[in-house]
Amino acid sequence: MNSTSAELRLQDAWRECERHVHHLFYAMAALKPLWPFTADKYGALTDEQVQDMDQFILRFTKLQDTMGERFLPAILQYLQEPYDTRPMLDKLNRLEKLGFIESVEKWQQIRSIRNRFAHDYPDDPEKNAAHINLAFETALDLYETLAAAASRLVADPYSLAALGNPLPQSTPDWIRPGEDGSRKGNNPK
Amino acid sequence: MRLTPRQIEIIRQAAQVAFGPATQVWLFGSRVDDSKRGGDIDLFIETDEPDVAKIVRAEMAFLATIKMQLGDQKIDVLVNYPARTAHPPIFEIARQTGVRL
Protein backbone atom coordinates (compact mmCIF):
# COMPACT_ATOMS: atom_id res chain seq x y z
CA MET A 1 0.00 0.00 0.00
CA ASN A 2 1.39 3.39 -0.89
CA SER A 3 1.64 6.10 1.72
CA THR A 4 -1.25 8.22 0.42
CA SER A 5 -3.79 5.45 0.59
CA ALA A 6 -2.49 4.40 4.01
CA GLU A 7 -2.96 7.98 5.15
CA LEU A 8 -6.48 8.16 3.73
CA ARG A 9 -7.40 4.90 5.37
CA LEU A 10 -6.11 6.14 8.70
CA GLN A 11 -8.02 9.41 8.43
CA ASP A 12 -11.17 7.59 7.43
CA ALA A 13 -10.95 5.15 10.35
CA TRP A 14 -10.28 7.99 12.76
CA ARG A 15 -13.30 9.94 11.51
CA GLU A 16 -15.51 6.91 12.06
CA CYS A 17 -14.16 6.52 15.60
CA GLU A 18 -14.80 10.20 16.35
CA ARG A 19 -18.40 9.77 15.22
CA HIS A 20 -18.94 6.78 17.48
CA VAL A 21 -17.39 8.65 20.41
CA HIS A 22 -19.72 11.56 19.82
CA HIS A 23 -22.87 9.45 20.02
CA LEU A 24 -21.43 7.36 22.82
CA PHE A 25 -20.79 10.42 25.00
CA TYR A 26 -24.18 11.86 24.10
CA ALA A 27 -25.87 8.70 25.39
CA MET A 28 -23.72 8.76 28.53
CA ALA A 29 -24.67 12.37 29.23
CA ALA A 30 -28.34 11.42 28.96
CA LEU A 31 -27.84 8.59 31.45
CA LYS A 32 -25.62 10.55 33.84
CA PRO A 33 -28.34 11.05 36.51
CA LEU A 34 -28.54 7.26 36.90
CA TRP A 35 -24.82 6.65 37.19
CA PRO A 36 -23.46 4.59 38.91
CA PHE A 37 -26.04 1.95 38.10
CA THR A 38 -27.42 -0.58 40.53
CA ALA A 39 -29.50 -3.65 39.78
CA ASP A 40 -32.63 -1.73 40.84
CA LYS A 41 -31.91 1.35 38.75
CA TYR A 42 -30.87 -0.71 35.76
CA GLY A 43 -34.01 -2.81 36.01
CA ALA A 44 -36.30 0.23 36.19
CA LEU A 45 -35.20 2.17 33.10
CA THR A 46 -37.91 4.06 31.23
CA ASP A 47 -38.43 3.36 27.53
CA GLU A 48 -36.45 6.46 26.71
CA GLN A 49 -33.60 5.46 29.00
CA VAL A 50 -33.55 2.03 27.40
CA GLN A 51 -33.02 3.77 24.06
CA ASP A 52 -30.13 5.74 25.52
CA MET A 53 -28.68 2.54 26.96
CA ASP A 54 -29.06 0.76 23.61
CA GLN A 55 -27.29 3.67 21.95
CA PHE A 56 -24.50 3.47 24.52
CA ILE A 57 -24.06 -0.28 23.97
CA LEU A 58 -24.20 0.05 20.18
CA ARG A 59 -21.65 2.85 20.02
CA PHE A 60 -19.36 1.26 22.60
CA THR A 61 -19.36 -1.91 20.51
CA LYS A 62 -18.81 -0.05 17.25
CA LEU A 63 -16.07 2.11 18.70
CA GLN A 64 -14.21 -0.91 20.01
CA ASP A 65 -14.67 -2.73 16.70
CA THR A 66 -13.61 0.24 14.59
CA MET A 67 -10.56 0.95 16.69
CA GLY A 68 -9.53 -2.71 16.70
CA GLU A 69 -10.34 -3.58 13.10
CA ARG A 70 -9.63 -0.31 11.32
CA PHE A 71 -7.92 2.45 13.27
CA LEU A 72 -5.17 0.50 15.03
CA PRO A 73 -4.25 -1.62 11.97
CA ALA A 74 -4.24 1.58 9.90
CA ILE A 75 -1.64 3.06 12.24
CA LEU A 76 0.68 0.13 11.54
CA GLN A 77 0.09 0.45 7.80
CA TYR A 78 0.73 4.16 7.90
CA LEU A 79 3.99 3.55 9.77
CA GLN A 80 4.85 0.91 7.15
CA GLU A 81 5.10 -1.79 9.76
CA PRO A 82 4.94 -5.19 8.05
CA TYR A 83 1.99 -6.51 10.07
CA ASP A 84 -0.77 -6.62 7.44
CA THR A 85 -1.15 -10.37 7.37
CA ARG A 86 -0.16 -11.04 10.96
CA PRO A 87 -2.64 -12.16 13.63
CA MET A 88 -4.34 -9.50 15.74
CA LEU A 89 -2.32 -10.44 18.81
CA ASP A 90 0.93 -9.68 16.95
CA LYS A 91 -0.44 -6.34 15.84
CA LEU A 92 -1.47 -5.49 19.38
CA ASN A 93 1.93 -6.42 20.76
CA ARG A 94 3.57 -4.15 18.22
CA LEU A 95 1.14 -1.32 19.03
CA GLU A 96 1.92 -1.72 22.72
CA LYS A 97 5.64 -1.49 21.96
CA LEU A 98 5.08 1.64 19.90
CA GLY A 99 3.01 3.07 22.75
CA PHE A 100 -0.29 3.38 20.89
CA ILE A 101 -2.14 1.16 23.35
CA GLU A 102 -1.53 0.96 27.08
CA SER A 103 -1.15 -2.82 27.02
CA VAL A 104 -2.33 -5.83 25.07
CA GLU A 105 -3.93 -7.20 28.20
CA LYS A 106 -5.91 -4.04 28.81
CA TRP A 107 -7.06 -4.07 25.18
CA GLN A 108 -8.21 -7.68 25.50
CA GLN A 109 -10.12 -6.77 28.64
CA ILE A 110 -11.93 -4.02 26.77
CA ARG A 111 -12.67 -6.57 24.07
CA SER A 112 -14.19 -8.87 26.71
CA ILE A 113 -16.36 -6.02 27.99
CA ARG A 114 -17.59 -5.47 24.45
CA ASN A 115 -18.22 -9.18 23.92
CA ARG A 116 -20.34 -9.49 27.03
CA PHE A 117 -22.83 -7.09 25.43
CA ALA A 118 -23.55 -9.76 22.83
CA HIS A 119 -25.61 -11.73 25.35
CA ASP A 120 -28.31 -10.97 27.84
CA TYR A 121 -27.96 -12.33 31.34
CA PRO A 122 -31.42 -11.70 32.76
CA ASP A 123 -30.77 -13.75 35.89
CA ASP A 124 -27.75 -11.72 37.00
CA PRO A 125 -29.02 -8.13 37.43
CA GLU A 126 -26.35 -7.07 39.94
CA LYS A 127 -23.55 -8.03 37.60
CA ASN A 128 -25.31 -6.49 34.59
CA ALA A 129 -25.37 -3.15 36.41
CA ALA A 130 -21.73 -3.50 37.45
CA HIS A 131 -20.84 -4.35 33.87
CA ILE A 132 -22.48 -1.17 32.58
CA ASN A 133 -20.56 0.86 35.18
CA LEU A 134 -17.32 -0.71 34.05
CA ALA A 135 -18.20 -0.06 30.41
CA PHE A 136 -18.89 3.62 31.22
CA GLU A 137 -15.40 3.96 32.69
CA THR A 138 -13.93 2.03 29.80
CA ALA A 139 -15.62 4.31 27.25
CA LEU A 140 -13.44 7.08 28.60
CA ASP A 141 -10.37 4.83 28.35
CA LEU A 142 -11.19 4.13 24.70
CA TYR A 143 -11.51 7.81 23.94
CA GLU A 144 -8.24 8.60 25.69
CA THR A 145 -6.50 5.90 23.67
CA LEU A 146 -7.96 7.35 20.49
CA ALA A 147 -7.10 10.94 21.38
CA ALA A 148 -3.55 10.08 22.49
CA ALA A 149 -2.91 8.14 19.29
CA ALA A 150 -4.29 11.00 17.20
CA SER A 151 -2.13 13.65 18.83
CA ARG A 152 0.95 11.48 18.51
CA LEU A 153 0.36 10.81 14.84
CA VAL A 154 0.26 14.47 13.91
CA ALA A 155 3.38 15.31 15.94
CA ASP A 156 7.04 14.42 15.43
CA PRO A 157 8.37 11.98 14.45
CA TYR A 158 5.31 10.76 12.55
CA SER A 159 4.24 14.14 11.19
CA LEU A 160 0.95 13.15 9.67
CA ALA A 161 -0.33 16.47 8.30
CA ALA A 162 -3.77 16.16 9.87
CA LEU A 163 -6.32 13.52 10.73
CA GLY A 164 -9.25 15.82 10.10
CA ASN A 165 -11.44 18.04 12.21
CA PRO A 166 -12.30 16.46 15.53
CA LEU A 167 -15.98 16.43 16.47
CA PRO A 168 -17.02 18.37 19.55
CA GLN A 169 -16.99 15.76 22.32
CA SER A 170 -18.73 16.26 25.64
CA THR A 171 -16.18 14.20 27.55
CA PRO A 172 -17.80 12.52 30.56
CA ASP A 173 -15.26 13.70 33.12
CA TRP A 174 -17.76 12.93 35.89
CA ILE A 175 -16.88 9.25 35.45
CA ARG A 176 -13.70 9.84 37.44
CA PRO A 177 -14.63 12.34 40.12
CA GLY A 178 -11.99 14.19 42.08
CA GLU A 179 -9.42 13.73 39.39
CA ASP A 180 -7.38 16.51 37.88
CA GLY A 181 -7.27 14.96 34.46
CA SER A 182 -4.29 12.75 35.16
CA ARG A 183 -4.92 9.15 34.22
CA LYS A 184 -3.33 7.24 37.09
CA GLY A 185 -4.33 9.23 40.14
CA ASN A 186 -7.44 7.15 40.53
CA ASN A 187 -7.20 6.47 44.24
CA PRO A 188 -8.58 9.29 46.35
CA LYS A 189 -6.43 8.93 49.44
CA MET B 1 -12.31 -34.14 29.24
CA ARG B 2 -11.03 -32.36 26.16
CA LEU B 3 -8.54 -29.87 27.56
CA THR B 4 -4.80 -30.40 27.69
CA PRO B 5 -3.02 -30.30 31.08
CA ARG B 6 -1.47 -27.01 29.97
CA GLN B 7 -4.87 -25.50 29.16
CA ILE B 8 -6.23 -26.63 32.51
CA GLU B 9 -3.30 -25.08 34.34
CA ILE B 10 -3.68 -21.78 32.47
CA ILE B 11 -7.40 -21.62 33.28
CA ARG B 12 -6.95 -22.54 36.94
CA GLN B 13 -4.09 -20.09 37.46
CA ALA B 14 -5.88 -17.25 35.68
CA ALA B 15 -9.03 -17.83 37.77
CA GLN B 16 -7.11 -17.68 41.03
CA VAL B 17 -5.19 -14.58 40.04
CA ALA B 18 -8.33 -12.79 38.87
CA PHE B 19 -10.93 -13.95 41.42
CA GLY B 20 -8.76 -14.85 44.41
CA PRO B 21 -7.08 -17.99 45.81
CA ALA B 22 -10.30 -19.57 47.12
CA THR B 23 -11.83 -19.68 43.63
CA GLN B 24 -13.16 -22.96 42.29
CA VAL B 25 -13.51 -23.71 38.60
CA TRP B 26 -15.56 -26.38 36.84
CA LEU B 27 -15.48 -27.30 33.18
CA PHE B 28 -18.88 -28.37 31.93
CA GLY B 29 -20.77 -28.74 28.66
CA SER B 30 -19.48 -30.40 25.52
CA ARG B 31 -15.79 -30.18 26.45
CA VAL B 32 -16.36 -32.73 29.19
CA ASP B 33 -17.52 -35.23 26.61
CA ASP B 34 -14.59 -37.10 25.04
CA SER B 35 -16.69 -38.29 22.12
CA LYS B 36 -17.33 -34.78 20.82
CA ARG B 37 -15.06 -32.38 19.00
CA GLY B 38 -14.32 -28.67 19.25
CA GLY B 39 -16.95 -26.53 20.88
CA ASP B 40 -17.04 -23.70 23.38
CA ILE B 41 -15.18 -23.89 26.65
CA ASP B 42 -17.92 -23.61 29.27
CA LEU B 43 -16.66 -22.69 32.71
CA PHE B 44 -18.47 -22.38 36.00
CA ILE B 45 -16.63 -20.30 38.59
CA GLU B 46 -17.37 -19.93 42.28
CA THR B 47 -15.76 -17.04 44.13
CA ASP B 48 -16.04 -15.71 47.67
CA GLU B 49 -15.50 -12.11 46.51
CA PRO B 50 -18.37 -10.03 47.93
CA ASP B 51 -18.01 -6.93 45.71
CA VAL B 52 -19.80 -7.30 42.40
CA ALA B 53 -17.84 -4.43 40.81
CA LYS B 54 -14.63 -6.36 41.53
CA ILE B 55 -16.16 -9.55 40.14
CA VAL B 56 -16.96 -7.93 36.81
CA ARG B 57 -13.40 -6.62 36.56
CA ALA B 58 -12.05 -10.02 37.54
CA GLU B 59 -14.14 -11.72 34.88
CA MET B 60 -12.84 -9.40 32.15
CA ALA B 61 -9.25 -9.82 33.35
CA PHE B 62 -9.73 -13.59 33.48
CA LEU B 63 -11.05 -13.77 29.91
CA ALA B 64 -8.29 -11.49 28.63
CA THR B 65 -5.58 -13.62 30.26
CA ILE B 66 -6.99 -16.86 28.92
CA LYS B 67 -7.44 -15.57 25.40
CA MET B 68 -3.91 -14.21 25.34
CA GLN B 69 -2.54 -17.60 26.40
CA LEU B 70 -4.89 -20.03 24.67
CA GLY B 71 -5.64 -18.01 21.56
CA ASP B 72 -9.01 -16.59 20.63
CA GLN B 73 -11.25 -19.48 21.73
CA LYS B 74 -14.93 -19.17 22.47
CA ILE B 75 -15.14 -19.18 26.24
CA ASP B 76 -18.36 -18.90 28.20
CA VAL B 77 -18.14 -18.12 31.89
CA LEU B 78 -20.79 -18.39 34.59
CA VAL B 79 -19.90 -16.89 37.94
CA ASN B 80 -21.51 -17.64 41.28
CA TYR B 81 -20.75 -15.16 44.05
CA PRO B 82 -22.11 -14.53 47.55
CA ALA B 83 -24.17 -11.46 46.63
CA ARG B 84 -25.81 -13.13 43.67
CA THR B 85 -29.59 -13.17 44.10
CA ALA B 86 -30.59 -15.65 41.41
CA HIS B 87 -29.15 -19.15 41.14
CA PRO B 88 -30.35 -20.65 37.88
CA PRO B 89 -30.58 -24.46 37.55
CA ILE B 90 -27.55 -24.47 35.22
CA PHE B 91 -25.36 -23.91 38.31
CA GLU B 92 -26.39 -27.22 39.83
CA ILE B 93 -26.00 -28.96 36.48
CA ALA B 94 -22.52 -27.48 36.03
CA ARG B 95 -21.49 -28.67 39.48
CA GLN B 96 -22.92 -32.15 39.03
CA THR B 97 -21.95 -32.90 35.45
CA GLY B 98 -18.83 -30.76 35.32
CA VAL B 99 -15.23 -31.55 36.17
CA ARG B 100 -13.38 -29.56 38.83
CA LEU B 101 -10.24 -28.05 37.36
Short mmCIF file of C-alpha atoms in Angstrom, two decimals, chain A:
data_model
loop_
_atom_site.label_atom_id
_atom_site.label_comp_id
_atom_site.label_asym_id
_atom_site.label_seq_id
_atom_site.Cartn_x
_atom_site.Cartn_y
_atom_site.Cartn_z
CA MET A 1 0.00 0.00 0.00
CA ASN A 2 1.39 3.39 -0.89
CA SER A 3 1.64 6.10 1.72
CA THR A 4 -1.25 8.22 0.42
CA SER A 5 -3.79 5.45 0.59
CA ALA A 6 -2.49 4.40 4.01
CA GLU A 7 -2.96 7.98 5.15
CA LEU A 8 -6.48 8.16 3.73
CA ARG A 9 -7.40 4.90 5.37
CA LEU A 10 -6.11 6.14 8.70
CA GLN A 11 -8.02 9.41 8.43
CA ASP A 12 -11.17 7.59 7.43
CA ALA A 13 -10.95 5.15 10.35
CA TRP A 14 -10.28 7.99 12.76
CA ARG A 15 -13.30 9.94 11.51
CA GLU A 16 -15.51 6.91 12.06
CA CYS A 17 -14.16 6.52 15.60
CA GLU A 18 -14.80 10.20 16.35
CA ARG A 19 -18.40 9.77 15.22
CA HIS A 20 -18.94 6.78 17.48
CA VAL A 21 -17.39 8.65 20.41
CA HIS A 22 -19.72 11.56 19.82
CA HIS A 23 -22.87 9.45 20.02
CA LEU A 24 -21.43 7.36 22.82
CA PHE A 25 -20.79 10.42 25.00
CA TYR A 26 -24.18 11.86 24.10
CA ALA A 27 -25.87 8.70 25.39
CA MET A 28 -23.72 8.76 28.53
CA ALA A 29 -24.67 12.37 29.23
CA ALA A 30 -28.34 11.42 28.96
CA LEU A 31 -27.84 8.59 31.45
CA LYS A 32 -25.62 10.55 33.84
CA PRO A 33 -28.34 11.05 36.51
CA LEU A 34 -28.54 7.26 36.90
CA TRP A 35 -24.82 6.65 37.19
CA PRO A 36 -23.46 4.59 38.91
CA PHE A 37 -26.04 1.95 38.10
CA THR A 38 -27.42 -0.58 40.53
CA ALA A 39 -29.50 -3.65 39.78
CA ASP A 40 -32.63 -1.73 40.84
CA LYS A 41 -31.91 1.35 38.75
CA TYR A 42 -30.87 -0.71 35.76
CA GLY A 43 -34.01 -2.81 36.01
CA ALA A 44 -36.30 0.23 36.19
CA LEU A 45 -35.20 2.17 33.10
CA THR A 46 -37.91 4.06 31.23
CA ASP A 47 -38.43 3.36 27.53
CA GLU A 48 -36.45 6.46 26.71
CA GLN A 49 -33.60 5.46 29.00
CA VAL A 50 -33.55 2.03 27.40
CA GLN A 51 -33.02 3.77 24.06
CA ASP A 52 -30.13 5.74 25.52
CA MET A 53 -28.68 2.54 26.96
CA ASP A 54 -29.06 0.76 23.61
CA GLN A 55 -27.29 3.67 21.95
CA PHE A 56 -24.50 3.47 24.52
CA ILE A 57 -24.06 -0.28 23.97
CA LEU A 58 -24.20 0.05 20.18
CA ARG A 59 -21.65 2.85 20.02
CA PHE A 60 -19.36 1.26 22.60
CA THR A 61 -19.36 -1.91 20.51
CA LYS A 62 -18.81 -0.05 17.25
CA LEU A 63 -16.07 2.11 18.70
CA GLN A 64 -14.21 -0.91 20.01
CA ASP A 65 -14.67 -2.73 16.70
CA THR A 66 -13.61 0.24 14.59
CA MET A 67 -10.56 0.95 16.69
CA GLY A 68 -9.53 -2.71 16.70
CA GLU A 69 -10.34 -3.58 13.10
CA ARG A 70 -9.63 -0.31 11.32
CA PHE A 71 -7.92 2.45 13.27
CA LEU A 72 -5.17 0.50 15.03
CA PRO A 73 -4.25 -1.62 11.97
CA ALA A 74 -4.24 1.58 9.90
CA ILE A 75 -1.64 3.06 12.24
CA LEU A 76 0.68 0.13 11.54
CA GLN A 77 0.09 0.45 7.80
CA TYR A 78 0.73 4.16 7.90
CA LEU A 79 3.99 3.55 9.77
CA GLN A 80 4.85 0.91 7.15
CA GLU A 81 5.10 -1.79 9.76
CA PRO A 82 4.94 -5.19 8.05
CA TYR A 83 1.99 -6.51 10.07
CA ASP A 84 -0.77 -6.62 7.44
CA THR A 85 -1.15 -10.37 7.37
CA ARG A 86 -0.16 -11.04 10.96
CA PRO A 87 -2.64 -12.16 13.63
CA MET A 88 -4.34 -9.50 15.74
CA LEU A 89 -2.32 -10.44 18.81
CA ASP A 90 0.93 -9.68 16.95
CA LYS A 91 -0.44 -6.34 15.84
CA LEU A 92 -1.47 -5.49 19.38
CA ASN A 93 1.93 -6.42 20.76
CA ARG A 94 3.57 -4.15 18.22
CA LEU A 95 1.14 -1.32 19.03
CA GLU A 96 1.92 -1.72 22.72
CA LYS A 97 5.64 -1.49 21.96
CA LEU A 98 5.08 1.64 19.90
CA GLY A 99 3.01 3.07 22.75
CA PHE A 100 -0.29 3.38 20.89
CA ILE A 101 -2.14 1.16 23.35
CA GLU A 102 -1.53 0.96 27.08
CA SER A 103 -1.15 -2.82 27.02
CA VAL A 104 -2.33 -5.83 25.07
CA GLU A 105 -3.93 -7.20 28.20
CA LYS A 106 -5.91 -4.04 28.81
CA TRP A 107 -7.06 -4.07 25.18
CA GLN A 108 -8.21 -7.68 25.50
CA GLN A 109 -10.12 -6.77 28.64
CA ILE A 110 -11.93 -4.02 26.77
CA ARG A 111 -12.67 -6.57 24.07
CA SER A 112 -14.19 -8.87 26.71
CA ILE A 113 -16.36 -6.02 27.99
CA ARG A 114 -17.59 -5.47 24.45
CA ASN A 115 -18.22 -9.18 23.92
CA ARG A 116 -20.34 -9.49 27.03
CA PHE A 117 -22.83 -7.09 25.43
CA ALA A 118 -23.55 -9.76 22.83
CA HIS A 119 -25.61 -11.73 25.35
CA ASP A 120 -28.31 -10.97 27.84
CA TYR A 121 -27.96 -12.33 31.34
CA PRO A 122 -31.42 -11.70 32.76
CA ASP A 123 -30.77 -13.75 35.89
CA ASP A 124 -27.75 -11.72 37.00
CA PRO A 125 -29.02 -8.13 37.43
CA GLU A 126 -26.35 -7.07 39.94
CA LYS A 127 -23.55 -8.03 37.60
CA ASN A 128 -25.31 -6.49 34.59
CA ALA A 129 -25.37 -3.15 36.41
CA ALA A 130 -21.73 -3.50 37.45
CA HIS A 131 -20.84 -4.35 33.87
CA ILE A 132 -22.48 -1.17 32.58
CA ASN A 133 -20.56 0.86 35.18
CA LEU A 134 -17.32 -0.71 34.05
CA ALA A 135 -18.20 -0.06 30.41
CA PHE A 136 -18.89 3.62 31.22
CA GLU A 137 -15.40 3.96 32.69
CA THR A 138 -13.93 2.03 29.80
CA ALA A 139 -15.62 4.31 27.25
CA LEU A 140 -13.44 7.08 28.60
CA ASP A 141 -10.37 4.83 28.35
CA LEU A 142 -11.19 4.13 24.70
CA TYR A 143 -11.51 7.81 23.94
CA GLU A 144 -8.24 8.60 25.69
CA THR A 145 -6.50 5.90 23.67
CA LEU A 146 -7.96 7.35 20.49
CA ALA A 147 -7.10 10.94 21.38
CA ALA A 148 -3.55 10.08 22.49
CA ALA A 149 -2.91 8.14 19.29
CA ALA A 150 -4.29 11.00 17.20
CA SER A 151 -2.13 13.65 18.83
CA ARG A 152 0.95 11.48 18.51
CA LEU A 153 0.36 10.81 14.84
CA VAL A 154 0.26 14.47 13.91
CA ALA A 155 3.38 15.31 15.94
CA ASP A 156 7.04 14.42 15.43
CA PRO A 157 8.37 11.98 14.45
CA TYR A 158 5.31 10.76 12.55
CA SER A 159 4.24 14.14 11.19
CA LEU A 160 0.95 13.15 9.67
CA ALA A 161 -0.33 16.47 8.30
CA ALA A 162 -3.77 16.16 9.87
CA LEU A 163 -6.32 13.52 10.73
CA GLY A 164 -9.25 15.82 10.10
CA ASN A 165 -11.44 18.04 12.21
CA PRO A 166 -12.30 16.46 15.53
CA LEU A 167 -15.98 16.43 16.47
CA PRO A 168 -17.02 18.37 19.55
CA GLN A 169 -16.99 15.76 22.32
CA SER A 170 -18.73 16.26 25.64
CA THR A 171 -16.18 14.20 27.55
CA PRO A 172 -17.80 12.52 30.56
CA ASP A 173 -15.26 13.70 33.12
CA TRP A 174 -17.76 12.93 35.89
CA ILE A 175 -16.88 9.25 35.45
CA ARG A 176 -13.70 9.84 37.44
CA PRO A 177 -14.63 12.34 40.12
CA GLY A 178 -11.99 14.19 42.08
CA GLU A 179 -9.42 13.73 39.39
CA ASP A 180 -7.38 16.51 37.88
CA GLY A 181 -7.27 14.96 34.46
CA SER A 182 -4.29 12.75 35.16
CA ARG A 183 -4.92 9.15 34.22
CA LYS A 184 -3.33 7.24 37.09
CA GLY A 185 -4.33 9.23 40.14
CA ASN A 186 -7.44 7.15 40.53
CA ASN A 187 -7.20 6.47 44.24
CA PRO A 188 -8.58 9.29 46.35
CA LYS A 189 -6.43 8.93 49.44
#
